[in-house]
Coordinates of C-alpha atoms in Angstrom, one line a residue:
A22 CA 15.1 9.4 -41.1
A23 CA 15.7 7.6 -44.5
D24 CA 18.3 5.4 -42.9
M25 CA 16.0 4.5 -40.0
K26 CA 13.2 3.6 -42.4
F27 CA 15.6 1.4 -44.3
R28 CA 16.5 -0.5 -41.1
E29 CA 12.7 -0.6 -40.2
I30 CA 13.2 1.2 -37.0
I31 CA 10.5 3.6 -38.1
T32 CA 7.9 3.1 -40.9
S33 CA 6.6 6.6 -41.6
D34 CA 7.5 10.3 -41.1
T35 CA 5.0 10.5 -38.2
E36 CA 7.4 8.3 -36.1
W37 CA 10.4 10.6 -35.9
S38 CA 11.0 14.0 -34.5
T39 CA 13.9 16.3 -33.5
E40 CA 12.6 16.4 -29.9
L41 CA 14.1 13.9 -27.5
S42 CA 10.9 13.7 -25.4
F43 CA 8.9 12.6 -28.5
A44 CA 11.6 10.0 -29.3
V45 CA 11.5 8.6 -25.7
H46 CA 7.7 8.4 -25.8
H47 CA 7.7 6.7 -29.2
V48 CA 10.3 4.1 -28.1
Q49 CA 8.3 3.4 -24.9
K50 CA 5.1 2.8 -27.0
Q51 CA 7.0 0.5 -29.4
A52 CA 8.4 -1.5 -26.5
Q53 CA 5.0 -1.8 -24.8
R54 CA 3.5 -3.0 -28.2
Y55 CA 6.3 -5.6 -28.5
I56 CA 5.8 -6.8 -24.9
R57 CA 2.1 -7.3 -25.5
K58 CA 2.8 -9.2 -28.7
V59 CA 5.3 -11.5 -27.0
N60 CA 3.0 -12.0 -24.0
A61 CA 0.1 -13.0 -26.3
R62 CA 2.3 -15.6 -27.9
W63 CA 3.3 -17.1 -24.5
L64 CA -0.3 -17.1 -23.3
G65 CA -1.3 -19.1 -26.4
L66 CA 1.1 -21.9 -25.7
H67 CA -0.7 -23.5 -22.8
P68 CA -3.9 -22.9 -20.8
A69 CA -1.9 -22.9 -17.6
F70 CA 0.0 -19.7 -18.8
Q71 CA -3.3 -17.9 -19.4
M72 CA -4.5 -19.1 -15.9
H73 CA -1.4 -17.7 -14.2
D74 CA -1.7 -14.4 -16.1
D75 CA -5.3 -14.1 -15.0
V76 CA -4.2 -14.7 -11.3
V77 CA -1.4 -12.1 -11.6
R78 CA -3.7 -9.5 -13.2
A79 CA -6.4 -10.1 -10.5
Q80 CA -3.9 -9.6 -7.8
M81 CA -2.4 -6.4 -9.4
A82 CA -5.9 -5.0 -9.8
F83 CA -6.7 -5.7 -6.1
E84 CA -3.5 -4.6 -4.4
P85 CA 0.2 -3.6 -5.0
F86 CA 1.8 -5.9 -2.4
S87 CA 2.7 -8.8 -4.7
S88 CA 6.4 -7.8 -5.0
V89 CA 6.6 -6.5 -1.4
L90 CA 5.0 -9.0 1.0
M91 CA 6.2 -12.2 -0.6
S92 CA 6.2 -14.6 2.4
D93 CA 3.5 -15.7 4.8
C94 CA 5.3 -14.2 7.8
S95 CA 5.4 -10.7 6.2
R96 CA 1.8 -11.0 5.1
F97 CA 0.3 -12.2 8.4
G98 CA -1.6 -9.5 10.2
C99 CA -3.5 -8.0 7.2
P100 CA -1.6 -5.0 5.8
W101 CA -4.8 -3.1 5.1
R102 CA -5.2 -2.5 8.9
F103 CA -2.1 -0.3 8.9
C104 CA -2.5 1.9 5.7
G105 CA -4.8 4.3 4.0
R106 CA -5.8 5.0 0.4
L107 CA -5.4 8.2 -1.6
K108 CA -7.1 8.9 -5.0
I109 CA -4.9 10.9 -7.4
V110 CA -6.0 13.0 -10.3
K111 CA -4.1 13.5 -13.5
H112 CA -2.1 16.9 -13.5
Q113 CA -4.0 18.0 -10.3
T114 CA -2.7 16.0 -7.4
L115 CA 0.6 17.4 -6.0
L116 CA 1.9 15.0 -3.5
W117 CA 4.8 17.1 -2.2
E118 CA 7.1 20.0 -3.1
P119 CA 10.9 20.2 -2.9
F120 CA 12.5 20.5 0.5
E121 CA 9.3 19.6 2.3
R122 CA 9.3 17.3 5.3
H123 CA 6.4 15.2 4.0
P124 CA 4.9 12.8 6.6
K125 CA 3.7 10.0 4.4
L126 CA 5.1 6.9 2.6
Y127 CA 3.3 5.9 -0.6
L128 CA 3.0 2.7 -2.7
V129 CA 1.5 3.1 -6.1
H130 CA -1.5 0.9 -6.7
S131 CA -2.6 2.3 -10.0
G132 CA -1.9 5.4 -12.2
T133 CA 1.4 7.1 -12.7
V134 CA 3.3 9.7 -10.7
G135 CA 6.1 11.9 -12.2
I136 CA 9.1 13.3 -10.3
Y137 CA 10.2 16.8 -11.1
N138 CA 13.0 19.2 -10.0
K139 CA 10.4 21.9 -9.3
V140 CA 6.6 22.0 -9.2
P141 CA 5.2 22.2 -12.8
S142 CA 2.7 25.0 -13.5
P143 CA -0.9 23.5 -13.6
D144 CA -2.0 26.1 -16.1
K145 CA 0.8 25.4 -18.6
Q146 CA 0.8 21.6 -18.9
E147 CA 2.0 21.7 -22.5
S148 CA 5.2 23.4 -21.4
W149 CA 6.1 20.9 -18.6
D150 CA 9.6 19.5 -18.7
S151 CA 10.1 15.7 -19.1
P152 CA 9.9 14.1 -15.6
L153 CA 13.1 12.9 -13.9
A154 CA 11.4 9.5 -13.3
L155 CA 8.0 7.8 -13.6
Y156 CA 6.6 5.5 -10.9
Q157 CA 3.8 3.1 -11.5
Q158 CA 2.2 0.0 -9.8
G159 CA 4.3 -1.5 -7.1
S160 CA 6.7 1.5 -6.7
F161 CA 7.4 3.4 -3.5
L162 CA 7.3 7.2 -3.2
N163 CA 8.9 9.4 -0.6
I164 CA 11.1 6.7 1.0
E165 CA 12.8 9.6 2.6
M166 CA 10.0 9.6 5.2
L167 CA 11.4 6.5 6.8
A168 CA 14.7 8.4 7.5
H169 CA 12.8 11.6 8.5
R170 CA 14.5 13.5 5.6
R171 CA 13.2 16.3 3.5
T172 CA 12.1 15.7 -0.1
R173 CA 14.5 16.8 -2.8
T174 CA 12.0 16.9 -5.7
A175 CA 8.3 17.4 -6.5
A176 CA 5.8 14.6 -7.2
V177 CA 2.8 15.1 -9.4
A178 CA 0.1 12.6 -10.7
L179 CA 0.4 12.1 -14.4
E180 CA -2.5 9.6 -14.6
D181 CA -5.6 9.0 -12.5
G182 CA -5.1 6.2 -10.0
E183 CA -4.8 5.2 -6.4
L184 CA -1.9 5.2 -3.9
I185 CA -1.5 3.2 -0.7
C186 CA -0.1 5.4 2.1
W187 CA 1.3 5.1 5.6
S188 CA 1.4 8.0 8.0
Q189 CA 4.2 8.1 10.6
E190 CA 1.7 6.9 13.2
Q191 CA 0.5 4.0 11.1
W192 CA 4.1 3.0 10.3
H193 CA 5.0 3.1 14.0
R194 CA 2.0 0.9 14.9
M195 CA 2.8 -1.6 12.1
S196 CA 6.4 -1.7 13.2
N197 CA 5.3 -2.6 16.8
E198 CA 2.5 -5.0 16.0
R199 CA 3.8 -6.6 12.7
P200 CA 7.6 -6.1 12.6
M201 CA 8.0 -8.7 9.8
M202 CA 5.6 -6.8 7.6
A203 CA 7.4 -3.5 8.3
K204 CA 10.8 -5.2 7.6
A205 CA 9.6 -6.5 4.2
I206 CA 8.3 -3.1 3.2
L207 CA 11.5 -1.4 4.3
Q208 CA 13.6 -4.0 2.4
A209 CA 11.5 -3.5 -0.8
G210 CA 12.0 0.3 -0.4
M211 CA 15.7 -0.1 0.0
R212 CA 15.9 -2.4 -3.1
Q213 CA 14.0 0.3 -5.1
S214 CA 16.4 3.0 -3.9
M215 CA 19.4 1.0 -4.9
Q216 CA 17.9 0.3 -8.4
D217 CA 17.1 4.1 -8.8
F218 CA 20.7 4.9 -7.8
E219 CA 22.1 2.4 -10.3
L220 CA 19.9 3.8 -13.1
A221 CA 20.9 7.4 -12.2
A222 CA 24.6 6.4 -12.2
V223 CA 24.2 4.5 -15.5
M224 CA 25.6 1.4 -13.8
P225 CA 25.5 -1.8 -15.9
H226 CA 23.1 -4.5 -14.7
V227 CA 25.3 -7.5 -15.4
G228 CA 23.3 -10.7 -14.8
F229 CA 20.4 -8.8 -13.3
T230 CA 17.2 -10.7 -12.8
P231 CA 14.2 -9.0 -11.2
R232 CA 13.5 -10.4 -7.8
Q233 CA 10.0 -11.3 -8.6
L234 CA 11.1 -13.3 -11.7
N235 CA 13.9 -14.9 -9.7
N236 CA 11.3 -16.0 -7.1
M237 CA 9.1 -17.5 -9.7
M238 CA 11.9 -19.5 -11.2
Q239 CA 12.8 -20.8 -7.7
Q240 CA 9.2 -21.7 -7.1
L241 CA 9.0 -23.6 -10.5
R242 CA 12.1 -25.6 -9.6
T243 CA 10.6 -26.4 -6.2
A244 CA 7.3 -27.4 -7.8
L245 CA 9.1 -29.7 -10.2
G246 CA 10.8 -31.4 -7.3
L247 CA 7.5 -31.8 -5.5
A248 CA 5.8 -33.1 -8.6
A249 CA 8.6 -35.7 -9.1
N250 CA 7.8 -37.0 -5.6
G251 CA 4.1 -37.4 -6.3
F252 CA 2.8 -34.3 -4.4
Y253 CA 0.8 -33.0 -7.4
V254 CA -1.0 -36.2 -8.3
A255 CA -4.7 -35.6 -8.7
L256 CA -6.7 -37.0 -5.8
Q257 CA -9.5 -39.4 -6.6
P258 CA -13.1 -38.4 -5.6
N259 CA -13.5 -41.1 -2.9
E260 CA -9.9 -41.2 -1.8
D261 CA -9.0 -40.9 1.9
V262 CA -7.3 -37.6 2.5
T263 CA -5.8 -35.7 5.5
C264 CA -6.8 -32.0 5.9
L265 CA -4.3 -30.2 8.1
P266 CA -5.2 -27.1 10.2
M267 CA -4.2 -23.7 8.8
P268 CA -1.8 -21.4 10.8
E269 CA -3.6 -19.3 13.4
P270 CA -2.4 -15.9 12.0
L271 CA -4.0 -16.8 8.6
R272 CA -7.2 -17.9 10.4
Q273 CA -7.3 -14.5 12.1
D274 CA -6.7 -12.7 8.7
L275 CA -9.6 -14.7 7.2
T276 CA -11.8 -13.7 10.1
V277 CA -11.0 -10.0 9.5
A278 CA -11.6 -10.4 5.8
F279 CA -15.0 -12.0 6.5
R280 CA -16.1 -9.2 8.8
T281 CA -14.9 -6.7 6.2
Y282 CA -17.0 -8.1 3.3
C283 CA -20.0 -9.7 5.0
E284 CA -23.5 -8.3 5.0
S285 CA -23.8 -6.8 8.5
S286 CA -27.5 -7.5 8.8
E287 CA -27.2 -11.2 7.8
K288 CA -23.7 -11.9 8.9
R289 CA -23.1 -13.8 5.7
I290 CA -20.8 -13.1 2.8
R291 CA -22.2 -13.1 -0.8
P292 CA -20.6 -15.5 -3.4
E293 CA -19.4 -12.6 -5.5
N294 CA -17.4 -11.2 -2.5
V295 CA -15.7 -14.5 -1.5
S296 CA -12.8 -14.1 -3.9
K297 CA -12.3 -10.5 -2.8
A298 CA -12.3 -11.5 0.8
L299 CA -9.7 -14.2 0.2
M300 CA -7.5 -11.7 -1.6
F301 CA -8.0 -9.3 1.3
A302 CA -6.5 -12.1 3.5
G303 CA -3.6 -12.6 1.1
I304 CA -4.9 -15.8 -0.7
F305 CA -4.7 -15.5 -4.5
G306 CA -5.4 -17.9 -7.4
A307 CA -8.0 -19.9 -5.5
H308 CA -10.2 -22.0 -7.8
L309 CA -13.6 -21.9 -6.1
S310 CA -16.6 -24.1 -6.6
L311 CA -19.2 -22.3 -4.6
G312 CA -22.4 -24.0 -5.9
E313 CA -25.8 -22.2 -5.8
K314 CA -25.7 -21.0 -2.2
P315 CA -26.8 -17.3 -1.7
G316 CA -24.3 -16.7 1.0
F317 CA -21.8 -18.2 3.5
S318 CA -21.5 -18.0 7.2
E319 CA -18.2 -17.2 8.9
A320 CA -17.6 -20.9 9.6
E321 CA -18.3 -21.8 6.0
F322 CA -16.0 -19.0 4.7
L323 CA -13.2 -20.2 7.0
A324 CA -13.7 -23.7 5.5
I325 CA -13.3 -22.2 2.0
G326 CA -10.2 -20.4 3.1
Q327 CA -8.8 -23.6 4.5
E328 CA -9.3 -25.4 1.2
A329 CA -7.7 -22.4 -0.7
C330 CA -4.6 -22.2 1.4
M331 CA -3.8 -25.8 2.5
A332 CA -3.2 -28.9 0.3
R333 CA -5.1 -32.1 1.0
L334 CA -2.7 -35.0 1.4
S335 CA -3.3 -38.6 0.4
V336 CA -2.4 -41.5 2.5
E337 CA 0.7 -42.1 0.4
Q338 CA 1.7 -38.4 0.6
V339 CA 1.4 -38.4 4.4
T340 CA 3.5 -41.6 4.6
A341 CA 6.2 -40.0 2.5
L342 CA 6.3 -36.9 4.7
E343 CA 6.4 -38.9 7.9
E344 CA 9.3 -40.9 6.5
L345 CA 11.0 -37.7 5.6
F346 CA 10.4 -36.4 9.2
E347 CA 11.9 -39.5 10.7
R348 CA 14.9 -39.5 8.4
F349 CA 15.9 -36.0 9.5
D350 CA 15.0 -36.3 13.1
E351 CA 18.5 -37.5 13.7
D352 CA 18.4 -37.6 17.5
G353 CA 15.0 -39.3 17.6
S354 CA 13.5 -36.5 19.8
G355 CA 10.3 -36.3 17.8
F356 CA 11.1 -32.8 16.8
L357 CA 12.9 -31.0 13.9
Q358 CA 15.0 -27.9 14.5
L359 CA 14.8 -25.1 12.0
D360 CA 17.9 -26.2 10.1
E361 CA 16.8 -29.8 10.0
Q362 CA 13.4 -28.8 8.5
R363 CA 15.2 -26.7 5.8
T364 CA 17.4 -29.7 5.0
A365 CA 14.4 -32.0 4.8
I366 CA 12.6 -29.7 2.4
I367 CA 15.7 -29.3 0.2
H368 CA 16.0 -33.1 0.0
M369 CA 12.3 -33.4 -0.9
T370 CA 12.3 -30.7 -3.6
S371 CA 15.9 -31.4 -5.0
N372 CA 16.3 -27.6 -5.0
P373 CA 19.5 -26.6 -3.1
D374 CA 18.8 -22.9 -3.9
I375 CA 15.4 -22.9 -2.2
D376 CA 14.6 -19.6 -0.4
Y377 CA 15.1 -20.1 3.3
D378 CA 13.0 -17.0 4.0
E379 CA 10.0 -18.6 2.2
V380 CA 10.4 -21.8 4.3
D381 CA 10.9 -20.0 7.6
G382 CA 8.1 -17.5 6.7
I383 CA 5.6 -20.4 6.4
A384 CA 6.8 -22.2 9.5
V385 CA 6.5 -19.0 11.6
G386 CA 2.7 -19.4 11.3
W387 CA 2.8 -22.3 13.8
A388 CA 5.6 -20.9 16.0
K389 CA 3.3 -20.0 18.9
S390 CA 2.1 -23.6 19.2
C391 CA 5.6 -25.1 19.1
E392 CA 8.0 -25.9 21.9
L393 CA 11.3 -23.9 21.9
D394 CA 14.9 -25.1 22.0
K395 CA 17.6 -23.6 24.2
V396 CA 18.1 -20.5 21.9
G397 CA 14.4 -19.9 21.5
S398 CA 13.9 -21.4 18.0
P399 CA 10.7 -23.4 17.5
L400 CA 10.9 -27.2 17.5
V401 CA 8.6 -28.7 14.9
D402 CA 6.8 -31.9 15.9
R403 CA 5.4 -34.5 13.4
C404 CA 1.9 -33.0 13.1
T405 CA 3.1 -29.5 12.8
F406 CA 5.6 -30.6 10.1
L407 CA 2.7 -32.1 8.1
A408 CA 0.7 -28.9 8.4
I409 CA 3.7 -26.8 7.3
M410 CA 4.3 -29.0 4.3
S411 CA 0.6 -28.9 3.4
R412 CA 0.9 -25.1 3.2
F413 CA 4.2 -25.2 1.4
I414 CA 2.9 -27.6 -1.3
K415 CA -0.2 -25.4 -1.8

């Protein structure tokens, strides 16, 4: 202990113990304290950092899908239509026991769930062993359900919270009606299983970057490229602008969101529920100026959603995009194929590492209104290209 004090690893006798579980808990608290300290420094550097942190926290408080449904095509269809919610209570909620064929898949929204080799005794909480693993917001539980396998451990709530859950019937319906959504959830579950395996095998994470952070870095590079080409120049109050139509799947999600949050008697949505309804439809970080109105009709709410998810384009920006379209419409057909659209966006953003899934995921929103080529891929015309780019820029 004296040596650890000398090296400032601990500062008092209350910070050390001969028990491993105490040491692990202490290190975790120190790490969390250090993370909060560094985060506070970052947020103080620029108001934009604080704004982004507020958006992330609002999304995390509303739903756990931020690192799962990361493209428009996986989000379309409103995931809340296919899942349920389960409240969990600290030391009381037992999700499953070992060797049980448990019928539900879970995604942690809030709280903490511990995994144990056997079911801990609820009457002797002080004698519980340390959990094999802890799962918090954004983590999947009982991925074995997707393979119809039995559980190998027990799962117990260690903090009050809420889980999102899918029954086998709900999963089957989502797979049939929204296959891209089910695919994204399955891929996220597989990534978590691989990370759990690597941690259990003590495998080194050489050059490992969390997927969410990697996506943010890609988006920043893309945004810098768009800014360099004048797509984030502030529009003047009386400037002529072009407002492009939102994709039909997003319009449908906004309609479902409105009907979920509106006052049934008045068929209007209150101002305090507008932000929640937008998040229900998958639109986050919208900067709203709602004025003094007591409520909004469905048409008015859809107009708010349009403003929140589609970028207005100036005359100069529309001209630049039309020139880009013509440049990559090599055969002069008036259409861009999927690979030509990708190449055009790479050229415009100067980011060769842009995520094709993100580009394709946005474009799929207009797929039903597009003509198809010989292999069934959508052909994007000039107007549709402008609409896709408006969504991409936003």
